[in-house]
N, CA and C atoms as an extended XYZ file, in Angstrom:
492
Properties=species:S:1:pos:R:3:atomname:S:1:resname:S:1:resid:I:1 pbc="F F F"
N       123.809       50.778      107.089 N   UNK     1
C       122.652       51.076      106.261 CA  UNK     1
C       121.403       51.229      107.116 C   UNK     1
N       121.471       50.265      107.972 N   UNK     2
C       120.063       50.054      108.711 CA  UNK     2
C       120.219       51.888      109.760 C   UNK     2
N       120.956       51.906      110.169 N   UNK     3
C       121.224       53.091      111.038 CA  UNK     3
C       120.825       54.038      110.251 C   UNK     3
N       121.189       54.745      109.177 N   UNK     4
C       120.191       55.428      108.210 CA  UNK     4
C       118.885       55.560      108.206 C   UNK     4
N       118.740       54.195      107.523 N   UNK     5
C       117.126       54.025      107.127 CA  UNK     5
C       116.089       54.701      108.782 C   UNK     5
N       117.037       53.847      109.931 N   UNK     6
C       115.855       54.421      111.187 CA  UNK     6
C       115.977       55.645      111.184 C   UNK     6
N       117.177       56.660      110.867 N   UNK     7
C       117.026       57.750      111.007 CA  UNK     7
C       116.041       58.685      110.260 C   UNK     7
N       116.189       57.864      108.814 N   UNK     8
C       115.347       58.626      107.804 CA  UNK     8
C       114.129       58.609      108.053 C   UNK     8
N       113.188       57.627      108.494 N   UNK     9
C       112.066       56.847      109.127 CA  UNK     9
C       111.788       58.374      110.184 C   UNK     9
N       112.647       58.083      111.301 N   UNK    10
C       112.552       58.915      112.250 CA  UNK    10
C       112.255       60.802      112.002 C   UNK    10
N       112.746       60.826      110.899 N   UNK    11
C       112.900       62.434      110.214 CA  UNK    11
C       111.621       62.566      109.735 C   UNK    11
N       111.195       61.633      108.327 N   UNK    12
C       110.329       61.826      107.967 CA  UNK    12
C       108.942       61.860      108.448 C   UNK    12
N       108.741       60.469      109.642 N   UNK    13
C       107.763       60.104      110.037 CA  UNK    13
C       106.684       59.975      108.945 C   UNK    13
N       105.578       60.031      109.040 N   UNK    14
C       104.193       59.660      108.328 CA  UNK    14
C       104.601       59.936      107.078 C   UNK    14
N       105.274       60.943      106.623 N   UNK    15
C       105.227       61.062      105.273 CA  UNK    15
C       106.045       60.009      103.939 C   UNK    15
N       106.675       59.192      104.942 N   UNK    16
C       107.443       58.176      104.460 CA  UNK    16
C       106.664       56.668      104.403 C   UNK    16
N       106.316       56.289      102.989 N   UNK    17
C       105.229       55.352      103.150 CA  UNK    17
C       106.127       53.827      103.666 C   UNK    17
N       106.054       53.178      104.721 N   UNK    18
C       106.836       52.031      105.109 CA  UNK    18
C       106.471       50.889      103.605 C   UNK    18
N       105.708       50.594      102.953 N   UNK    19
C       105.359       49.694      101.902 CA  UNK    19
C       106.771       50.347      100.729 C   UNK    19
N       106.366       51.943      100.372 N   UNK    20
C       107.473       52.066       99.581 CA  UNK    20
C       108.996       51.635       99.969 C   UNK    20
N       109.200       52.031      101.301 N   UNK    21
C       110.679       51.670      101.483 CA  UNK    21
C       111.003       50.024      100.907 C   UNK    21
N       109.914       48.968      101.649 N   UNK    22
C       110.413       47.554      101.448 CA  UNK    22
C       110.162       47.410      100.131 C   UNK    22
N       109.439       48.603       99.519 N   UNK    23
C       109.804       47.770       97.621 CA  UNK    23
C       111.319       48.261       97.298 C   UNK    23
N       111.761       49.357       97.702 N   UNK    24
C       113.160       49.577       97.401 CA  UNK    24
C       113.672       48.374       98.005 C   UNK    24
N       113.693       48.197       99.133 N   UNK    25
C       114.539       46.762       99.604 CA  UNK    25
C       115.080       45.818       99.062 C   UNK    25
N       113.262       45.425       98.977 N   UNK    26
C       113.407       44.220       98.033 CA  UNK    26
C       113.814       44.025       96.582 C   UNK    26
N       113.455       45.124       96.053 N   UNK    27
C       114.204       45.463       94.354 CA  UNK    27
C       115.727       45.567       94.775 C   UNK    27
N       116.471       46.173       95.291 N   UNK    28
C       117.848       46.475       95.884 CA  UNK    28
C       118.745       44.998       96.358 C   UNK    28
N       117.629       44.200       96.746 N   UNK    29
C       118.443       43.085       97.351 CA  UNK    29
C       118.305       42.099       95.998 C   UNK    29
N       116.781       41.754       95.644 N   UNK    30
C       116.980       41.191       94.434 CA  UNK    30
C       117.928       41.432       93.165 C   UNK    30
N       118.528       42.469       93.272 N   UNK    31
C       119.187       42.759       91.952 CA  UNK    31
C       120.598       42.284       92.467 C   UNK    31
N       121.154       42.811       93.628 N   UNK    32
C       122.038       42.031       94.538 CA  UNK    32
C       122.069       40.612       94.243 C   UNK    32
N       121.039       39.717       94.750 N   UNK    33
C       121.085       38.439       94.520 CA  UNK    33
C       121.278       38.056       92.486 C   UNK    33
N       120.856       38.964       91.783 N   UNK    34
C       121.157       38.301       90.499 CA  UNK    34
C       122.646       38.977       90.387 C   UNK    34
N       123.010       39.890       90.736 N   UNK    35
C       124.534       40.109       90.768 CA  UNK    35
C       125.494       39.130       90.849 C   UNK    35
N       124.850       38.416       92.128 N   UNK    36
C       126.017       37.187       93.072 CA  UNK    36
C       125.445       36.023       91.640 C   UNK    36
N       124.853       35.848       91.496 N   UNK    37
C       124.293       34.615       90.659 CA  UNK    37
C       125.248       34.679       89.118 C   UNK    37
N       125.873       36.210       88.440 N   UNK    38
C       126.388       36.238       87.338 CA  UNK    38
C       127.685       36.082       87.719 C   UNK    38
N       128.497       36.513       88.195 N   UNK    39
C       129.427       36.455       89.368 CA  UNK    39
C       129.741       35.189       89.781 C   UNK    39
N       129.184       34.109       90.338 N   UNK    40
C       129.109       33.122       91.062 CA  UNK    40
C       127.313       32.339       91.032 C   UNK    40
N       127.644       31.510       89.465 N   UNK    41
C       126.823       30.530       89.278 CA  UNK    41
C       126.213       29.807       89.980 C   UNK    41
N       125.188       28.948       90.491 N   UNK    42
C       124.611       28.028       91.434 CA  UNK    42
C       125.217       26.941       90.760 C   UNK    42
N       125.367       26.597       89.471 N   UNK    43
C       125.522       25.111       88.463 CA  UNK    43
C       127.083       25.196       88.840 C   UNK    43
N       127.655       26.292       89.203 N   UNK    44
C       129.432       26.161       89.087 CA  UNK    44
C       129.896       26.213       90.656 C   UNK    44
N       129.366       26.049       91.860 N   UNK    45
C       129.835       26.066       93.023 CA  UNK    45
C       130.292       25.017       93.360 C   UNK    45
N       131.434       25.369       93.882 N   UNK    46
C       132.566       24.158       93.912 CA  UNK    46
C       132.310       23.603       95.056 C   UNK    46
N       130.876       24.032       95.688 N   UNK    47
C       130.889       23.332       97.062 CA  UNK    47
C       129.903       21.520       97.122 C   UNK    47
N       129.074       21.823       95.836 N   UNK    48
C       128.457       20.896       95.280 CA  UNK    48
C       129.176       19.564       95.398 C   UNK    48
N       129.030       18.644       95.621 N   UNK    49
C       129.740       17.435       95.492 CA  UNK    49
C       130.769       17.072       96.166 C   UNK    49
N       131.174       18.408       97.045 N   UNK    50
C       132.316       18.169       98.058 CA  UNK    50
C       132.185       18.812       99.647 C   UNK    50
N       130.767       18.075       99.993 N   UNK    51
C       130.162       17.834      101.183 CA  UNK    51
C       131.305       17.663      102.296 C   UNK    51
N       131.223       16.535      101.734 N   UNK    52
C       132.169       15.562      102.957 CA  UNK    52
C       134.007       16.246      102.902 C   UNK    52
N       134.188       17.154      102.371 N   UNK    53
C       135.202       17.549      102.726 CA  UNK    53
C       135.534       18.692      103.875 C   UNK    53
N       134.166       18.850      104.052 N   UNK    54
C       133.886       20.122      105.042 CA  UNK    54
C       133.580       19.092      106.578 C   UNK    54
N       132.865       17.935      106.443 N   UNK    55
C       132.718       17.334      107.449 CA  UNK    55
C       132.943       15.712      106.450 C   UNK    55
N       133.382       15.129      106.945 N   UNK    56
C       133.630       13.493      106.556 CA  UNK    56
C       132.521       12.781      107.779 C   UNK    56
N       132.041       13.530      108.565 N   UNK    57
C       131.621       12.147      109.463 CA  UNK    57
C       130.141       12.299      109.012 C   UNK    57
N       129.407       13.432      108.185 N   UNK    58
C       127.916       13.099      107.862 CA  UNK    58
C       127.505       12.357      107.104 C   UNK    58
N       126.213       11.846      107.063 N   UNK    59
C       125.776       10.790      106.023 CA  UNK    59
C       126.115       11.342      104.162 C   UNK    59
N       126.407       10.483      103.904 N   UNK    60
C       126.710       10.892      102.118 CA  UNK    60
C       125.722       10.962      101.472 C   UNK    60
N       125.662       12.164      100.581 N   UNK    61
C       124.495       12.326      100.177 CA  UNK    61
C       125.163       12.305       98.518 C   UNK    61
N       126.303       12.776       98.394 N   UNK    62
C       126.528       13.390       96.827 CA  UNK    62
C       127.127       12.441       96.171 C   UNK    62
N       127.065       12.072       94.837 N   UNK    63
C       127.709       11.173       94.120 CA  UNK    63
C       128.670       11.103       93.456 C   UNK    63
N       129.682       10.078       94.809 N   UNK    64
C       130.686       10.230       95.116 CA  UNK    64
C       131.108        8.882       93.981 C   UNK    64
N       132.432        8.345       93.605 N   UNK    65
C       132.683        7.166       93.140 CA  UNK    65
C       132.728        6.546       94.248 C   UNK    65
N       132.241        4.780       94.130 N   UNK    66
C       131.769        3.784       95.154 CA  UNK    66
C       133.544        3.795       95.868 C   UNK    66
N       134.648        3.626       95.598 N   UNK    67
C       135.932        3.904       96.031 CA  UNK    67
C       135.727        4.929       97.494 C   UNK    67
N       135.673        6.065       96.595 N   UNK    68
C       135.713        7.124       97.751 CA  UNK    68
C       134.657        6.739       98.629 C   UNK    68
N       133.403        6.210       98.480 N   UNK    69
C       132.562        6.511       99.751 CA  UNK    69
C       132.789        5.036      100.498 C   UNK    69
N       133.575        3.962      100.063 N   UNK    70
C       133.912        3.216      101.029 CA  UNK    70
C       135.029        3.749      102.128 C   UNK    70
N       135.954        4.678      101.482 N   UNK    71
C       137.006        5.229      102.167 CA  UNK    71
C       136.103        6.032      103.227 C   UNK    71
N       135.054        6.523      102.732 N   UNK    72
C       134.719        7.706      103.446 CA  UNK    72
C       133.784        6.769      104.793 C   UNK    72
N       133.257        5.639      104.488 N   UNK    73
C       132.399        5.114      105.323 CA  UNK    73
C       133.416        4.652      106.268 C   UNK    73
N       134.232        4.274      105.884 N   UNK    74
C       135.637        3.620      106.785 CA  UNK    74
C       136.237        4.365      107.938 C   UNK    74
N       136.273        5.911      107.098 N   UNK    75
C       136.848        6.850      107.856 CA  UNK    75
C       135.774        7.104      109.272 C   UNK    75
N       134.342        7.754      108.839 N   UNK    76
C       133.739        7.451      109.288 CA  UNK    76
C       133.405        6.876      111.217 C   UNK    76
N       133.482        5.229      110.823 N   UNK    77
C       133.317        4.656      111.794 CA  UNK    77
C       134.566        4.539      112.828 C   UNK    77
N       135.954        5.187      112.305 N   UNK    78
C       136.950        5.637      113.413 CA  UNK    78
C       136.695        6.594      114.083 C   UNK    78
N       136.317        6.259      115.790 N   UNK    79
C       135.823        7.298      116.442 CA  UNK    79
C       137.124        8.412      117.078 C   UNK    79
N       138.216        7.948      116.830 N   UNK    80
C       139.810        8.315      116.778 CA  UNK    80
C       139.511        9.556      115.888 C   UNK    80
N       139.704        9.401      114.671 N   UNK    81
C       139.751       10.352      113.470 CA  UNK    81
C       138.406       11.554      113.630 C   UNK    81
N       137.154       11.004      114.546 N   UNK    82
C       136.008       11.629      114.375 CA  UNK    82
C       136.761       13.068      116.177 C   UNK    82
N       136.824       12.509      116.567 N   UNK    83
C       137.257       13.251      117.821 CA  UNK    83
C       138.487       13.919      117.400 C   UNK    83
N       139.546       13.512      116.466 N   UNK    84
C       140.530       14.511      116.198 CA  UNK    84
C       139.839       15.526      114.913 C   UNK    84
N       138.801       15.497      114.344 N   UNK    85
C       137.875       16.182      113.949 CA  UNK    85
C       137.543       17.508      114.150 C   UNK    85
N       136.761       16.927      115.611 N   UNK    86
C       135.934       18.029      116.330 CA  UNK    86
C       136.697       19.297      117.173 C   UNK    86
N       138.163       18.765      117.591 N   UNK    87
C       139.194       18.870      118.205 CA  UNK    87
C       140.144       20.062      116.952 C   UNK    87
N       139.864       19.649      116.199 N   UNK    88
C       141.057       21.020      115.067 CA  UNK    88
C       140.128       21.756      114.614 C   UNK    88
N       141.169       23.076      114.243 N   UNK    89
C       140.497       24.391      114.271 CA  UNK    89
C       140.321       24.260      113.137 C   UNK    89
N       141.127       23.887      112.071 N   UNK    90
C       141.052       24.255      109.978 CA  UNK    90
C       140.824       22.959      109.594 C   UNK    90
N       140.449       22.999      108.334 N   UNK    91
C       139.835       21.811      108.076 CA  UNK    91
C       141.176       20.980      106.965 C   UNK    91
N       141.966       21.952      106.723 N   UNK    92
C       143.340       21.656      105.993 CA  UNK    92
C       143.865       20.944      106.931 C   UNK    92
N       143.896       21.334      108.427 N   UNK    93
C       145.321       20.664      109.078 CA  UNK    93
C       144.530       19.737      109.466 C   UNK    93
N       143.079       19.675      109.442 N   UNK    94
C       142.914       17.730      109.885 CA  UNK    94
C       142.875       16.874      108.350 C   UNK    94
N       143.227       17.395      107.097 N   UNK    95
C       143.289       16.310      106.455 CA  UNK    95
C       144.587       16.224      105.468 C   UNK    95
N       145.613       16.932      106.756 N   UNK    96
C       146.764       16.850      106.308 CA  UNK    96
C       147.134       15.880      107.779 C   UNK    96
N       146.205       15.976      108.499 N   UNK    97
C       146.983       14.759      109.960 CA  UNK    97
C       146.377       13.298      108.860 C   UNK    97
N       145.115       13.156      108.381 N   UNK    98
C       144.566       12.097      107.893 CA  UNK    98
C       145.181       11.773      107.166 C   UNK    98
N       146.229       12.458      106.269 N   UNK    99
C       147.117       11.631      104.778 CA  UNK    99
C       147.396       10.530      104.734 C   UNK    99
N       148.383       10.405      105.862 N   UNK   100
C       148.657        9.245      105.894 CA  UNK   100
C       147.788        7.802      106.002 C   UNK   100
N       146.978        7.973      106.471 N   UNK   101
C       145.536        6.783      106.352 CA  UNK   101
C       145.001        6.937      105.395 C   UNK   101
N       144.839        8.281      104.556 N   UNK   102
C       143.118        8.526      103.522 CA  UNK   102
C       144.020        8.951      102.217 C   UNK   102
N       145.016        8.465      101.796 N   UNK   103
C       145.896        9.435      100.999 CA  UNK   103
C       144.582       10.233       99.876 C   UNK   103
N       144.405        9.787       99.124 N   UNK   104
C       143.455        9.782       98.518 CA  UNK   104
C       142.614       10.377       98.567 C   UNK   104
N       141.724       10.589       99.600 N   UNK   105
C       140.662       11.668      100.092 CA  UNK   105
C       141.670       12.793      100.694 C   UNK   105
N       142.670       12.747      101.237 N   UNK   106
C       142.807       13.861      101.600 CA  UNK   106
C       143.771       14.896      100.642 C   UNK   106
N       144.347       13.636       99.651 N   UNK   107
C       144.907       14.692       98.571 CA  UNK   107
C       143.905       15.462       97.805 C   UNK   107
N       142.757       14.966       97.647 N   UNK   108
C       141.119       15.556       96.831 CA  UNK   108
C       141.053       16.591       97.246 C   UNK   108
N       141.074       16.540       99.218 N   UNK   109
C       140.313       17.411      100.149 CA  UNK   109
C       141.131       18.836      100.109 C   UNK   109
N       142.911       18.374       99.948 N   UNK   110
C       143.887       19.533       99.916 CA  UNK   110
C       143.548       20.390       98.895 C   UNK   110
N       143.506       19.832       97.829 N   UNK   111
C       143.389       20.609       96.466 CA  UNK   111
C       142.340       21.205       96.132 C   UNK   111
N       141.177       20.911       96.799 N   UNK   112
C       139.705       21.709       97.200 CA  UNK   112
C       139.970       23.023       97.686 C   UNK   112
N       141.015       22.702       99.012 N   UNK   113
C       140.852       23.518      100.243 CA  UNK   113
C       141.830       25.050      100.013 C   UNK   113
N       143.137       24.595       99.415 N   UNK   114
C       144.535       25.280       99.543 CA  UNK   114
C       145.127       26.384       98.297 C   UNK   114
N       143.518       26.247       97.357 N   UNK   115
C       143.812       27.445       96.540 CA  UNK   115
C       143.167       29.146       97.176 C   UNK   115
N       142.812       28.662       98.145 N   UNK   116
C       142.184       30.202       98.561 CA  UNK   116
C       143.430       30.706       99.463 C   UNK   116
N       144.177       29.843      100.170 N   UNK   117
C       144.783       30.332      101.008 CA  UNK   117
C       146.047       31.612       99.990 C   UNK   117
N       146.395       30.096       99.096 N   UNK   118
C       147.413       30.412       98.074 CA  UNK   118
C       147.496       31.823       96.871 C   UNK   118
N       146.356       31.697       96.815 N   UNK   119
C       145.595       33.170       96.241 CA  UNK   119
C       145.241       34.459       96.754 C   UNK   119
N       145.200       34.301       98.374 N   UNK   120
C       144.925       35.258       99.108 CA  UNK   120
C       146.182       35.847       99.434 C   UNK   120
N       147.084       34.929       99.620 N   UNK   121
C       149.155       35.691      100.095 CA  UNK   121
C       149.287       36.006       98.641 C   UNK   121
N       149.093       35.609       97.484 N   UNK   122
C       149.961       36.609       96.341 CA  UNK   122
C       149.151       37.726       96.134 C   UNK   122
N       148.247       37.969       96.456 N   UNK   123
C       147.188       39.040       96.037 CA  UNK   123
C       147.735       39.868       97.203 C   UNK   123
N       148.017       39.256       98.666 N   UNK   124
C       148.218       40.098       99.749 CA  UNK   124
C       150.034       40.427       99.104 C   UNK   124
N       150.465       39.716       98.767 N   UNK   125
C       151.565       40.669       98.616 CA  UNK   125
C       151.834       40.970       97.219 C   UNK   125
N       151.297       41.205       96.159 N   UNK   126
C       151.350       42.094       95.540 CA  UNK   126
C       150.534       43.959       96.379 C   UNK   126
N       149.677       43.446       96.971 N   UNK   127
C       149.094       44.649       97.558 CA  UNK   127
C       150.299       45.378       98.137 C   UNK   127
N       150.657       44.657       99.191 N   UNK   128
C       151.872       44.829      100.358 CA  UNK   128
C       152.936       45.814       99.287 C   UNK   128
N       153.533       45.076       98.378 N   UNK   129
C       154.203       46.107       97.122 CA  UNK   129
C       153.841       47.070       96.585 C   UNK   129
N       152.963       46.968       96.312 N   UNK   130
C       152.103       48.224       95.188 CA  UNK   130
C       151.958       49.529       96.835 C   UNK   130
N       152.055       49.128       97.864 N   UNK   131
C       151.989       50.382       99.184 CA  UNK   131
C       153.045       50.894       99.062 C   UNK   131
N       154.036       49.862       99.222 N   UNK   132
C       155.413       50.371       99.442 CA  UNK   132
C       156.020       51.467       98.243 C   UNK   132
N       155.602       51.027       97.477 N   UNK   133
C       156.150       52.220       96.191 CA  UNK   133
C       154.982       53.212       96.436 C   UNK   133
N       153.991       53.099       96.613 N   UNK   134
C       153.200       54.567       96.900 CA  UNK   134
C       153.833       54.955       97.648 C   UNK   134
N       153.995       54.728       99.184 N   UNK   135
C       154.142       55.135       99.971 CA  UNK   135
C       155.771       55.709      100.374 C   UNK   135
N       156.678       55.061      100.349 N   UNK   136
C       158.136       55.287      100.121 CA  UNK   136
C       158.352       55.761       98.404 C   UNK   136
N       157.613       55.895       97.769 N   UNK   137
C       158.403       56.005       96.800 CA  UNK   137
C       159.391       55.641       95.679 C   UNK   137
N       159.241       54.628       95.754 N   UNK   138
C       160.779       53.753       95.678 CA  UNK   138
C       160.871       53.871       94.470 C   UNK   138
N       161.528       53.851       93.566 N   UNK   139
C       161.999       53.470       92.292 CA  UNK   139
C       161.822       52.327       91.887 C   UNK   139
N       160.945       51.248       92.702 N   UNK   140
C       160.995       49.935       92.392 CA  UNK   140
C       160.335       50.191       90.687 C   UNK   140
N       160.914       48.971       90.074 N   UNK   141
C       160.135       48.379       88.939 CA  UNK   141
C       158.627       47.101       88.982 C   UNK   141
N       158.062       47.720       89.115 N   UNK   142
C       156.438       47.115       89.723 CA  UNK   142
C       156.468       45.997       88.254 C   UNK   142
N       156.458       46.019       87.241 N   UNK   143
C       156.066       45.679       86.353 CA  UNK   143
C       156.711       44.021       86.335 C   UNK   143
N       158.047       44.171       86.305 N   UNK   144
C       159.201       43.177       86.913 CA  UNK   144
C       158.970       41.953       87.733 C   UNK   144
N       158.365       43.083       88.986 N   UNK   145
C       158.284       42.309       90.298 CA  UNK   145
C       156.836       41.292       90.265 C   UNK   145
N       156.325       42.232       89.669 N   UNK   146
C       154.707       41.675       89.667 CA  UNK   146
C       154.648       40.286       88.909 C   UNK   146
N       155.718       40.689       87.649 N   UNK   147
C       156.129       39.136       86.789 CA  UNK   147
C       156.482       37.843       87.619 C   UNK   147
N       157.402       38.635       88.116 N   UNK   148
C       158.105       37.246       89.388 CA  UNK   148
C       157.213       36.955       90.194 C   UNK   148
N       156.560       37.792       90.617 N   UNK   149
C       155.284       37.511       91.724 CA  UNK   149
C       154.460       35.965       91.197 C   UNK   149
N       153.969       36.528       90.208 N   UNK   150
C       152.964       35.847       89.239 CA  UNK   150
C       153.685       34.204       88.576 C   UNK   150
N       154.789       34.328       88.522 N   UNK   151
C       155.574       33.204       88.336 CA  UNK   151
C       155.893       32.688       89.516 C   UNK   151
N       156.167       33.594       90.289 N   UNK   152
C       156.293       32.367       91.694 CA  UNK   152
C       154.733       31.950       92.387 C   UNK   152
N       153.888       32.251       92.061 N   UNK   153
C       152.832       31.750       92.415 CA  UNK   153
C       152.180       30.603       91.554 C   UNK   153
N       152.787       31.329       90.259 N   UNK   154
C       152.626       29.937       89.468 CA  UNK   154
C       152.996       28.880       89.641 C   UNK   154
N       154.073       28.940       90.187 N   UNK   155
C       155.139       27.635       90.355 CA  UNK   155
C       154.847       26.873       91.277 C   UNK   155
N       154.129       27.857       92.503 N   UNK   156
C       153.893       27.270       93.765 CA  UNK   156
C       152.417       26.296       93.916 C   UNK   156
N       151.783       26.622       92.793 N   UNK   157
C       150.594       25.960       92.250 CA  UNK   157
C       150.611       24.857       92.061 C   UNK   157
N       151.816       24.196       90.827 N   UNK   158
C       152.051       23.301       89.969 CA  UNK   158
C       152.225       21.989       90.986 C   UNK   158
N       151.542       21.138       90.483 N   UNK   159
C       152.148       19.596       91.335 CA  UNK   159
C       153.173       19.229       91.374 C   UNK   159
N       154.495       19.812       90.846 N   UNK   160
C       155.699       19.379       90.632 CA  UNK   160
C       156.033       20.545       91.374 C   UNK   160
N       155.577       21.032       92.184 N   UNK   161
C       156.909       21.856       92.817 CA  UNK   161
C       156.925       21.368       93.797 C   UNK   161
N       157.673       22.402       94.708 N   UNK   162
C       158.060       22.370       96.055 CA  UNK   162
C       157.301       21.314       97.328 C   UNK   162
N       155.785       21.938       97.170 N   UNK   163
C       155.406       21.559       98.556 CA  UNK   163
C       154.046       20.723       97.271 C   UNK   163
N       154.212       20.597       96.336 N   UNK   164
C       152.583       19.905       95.453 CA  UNK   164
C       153.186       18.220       95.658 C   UNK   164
C-alpha cells in the first residue's frame, strides 16, 4: 500500500493535498479498527484473565481464584521451572512438561492454548481436499468426507477421547 501511496505522492506532487490523504487514512483505518471490534469484541477476548498462561513467572494482576494464584506463586519461585521457561520454544510444550507438578494450571493452560492448533489442521485439511478434487478431478464425494472430517474433529475435541 505504502509503495503506492509514495508513488502517487510522487506523480501528483503539489496537487495532492498531504492533509487530504491522512483524512483518508485515518477514516480507512478507523473503520478497520471498528471492523476488528464487531468481529472480535474487547469484553470477549479470551486473552483477558489468562495472563499468566502466556508467562506464569509475572506478577498477577487478574482475578484469579486464591487456589490458582497460590499454585501460580509456587510455580513461580521454582527457578528450575522459570529457566525451563525461557528455554522452550511453544508455550503448549512447557505446560505439558509442567503437568505433572501444576496438573491443574496446566490442564486450564492446555485448553486455552490447543484449540487453535486443532482448528487450524481441520480447516487445513479440509482445504488440502477441496484442491485435490479441483485439481485431479476426482470423483470424490466432498459432501461425505467433509461429514467425517467434521466428526472427526469433533471427536478429537471432546474430553473423552483419545488424547482429551
Amino acid at each position: 500500500m505504502f509503495h503506492q501511496l509514495a508513488t502517487t505522492i510522487d506523480e501528483l506532487g503539489k496537487e495532492l493535498g498531504i492533509t487530504s490523504i491522512r483524512n483518508v487514512i485515518t477514516e480507512h483505518l478507523t473503520n478497520v479498527r471498528d471492523q476488528f471490534e464487531t468481529y472480535f469484541p474487547a469484553q470477549e477476548d479470551p486473552r483477558i484473565g489468562n495472563a499468566w498462561i502466556r508467562n506464569p513467572f509475572l506478577p498477577l494482576k487478574d482475578g484469579l481464584r486464591v487456589i490458582m494464584e497460590d499454585k501460580l506463586l509456587e510455580m513461580a519461585g521454582d527457578e528450575g521451572l522459570k529457566r525451563n521457561f525461557e528455554n522452550t520454544t511453544s508455550l503448549a510444550s512447557y505446560w505439558i512438561k509442567v503437568k505433572a507438578e501444576y496438573p491443574e494450571l496446566s490442564t486450564i493452560a492446555l485448553k486455552t492454548l490447543l484449540p487453535f492448533p486443532s482448528t487450524y489442521l481441520c480447516e487445513t485439511g479440509f482445504s488440502t481436499m477441496s484442491v485435490i478434487k479441483t485439481k485431479y478431478r476426482i470423483s470424490l464425494d466432498i459432501h461425505s468426507r467433509a461429514r467425517s472430517l467434521r466428526e472427526a474433529c469433533e471427536y478429537e475435541g471432546r474430553d473423552d477421547g483419545p488424547h482429551g
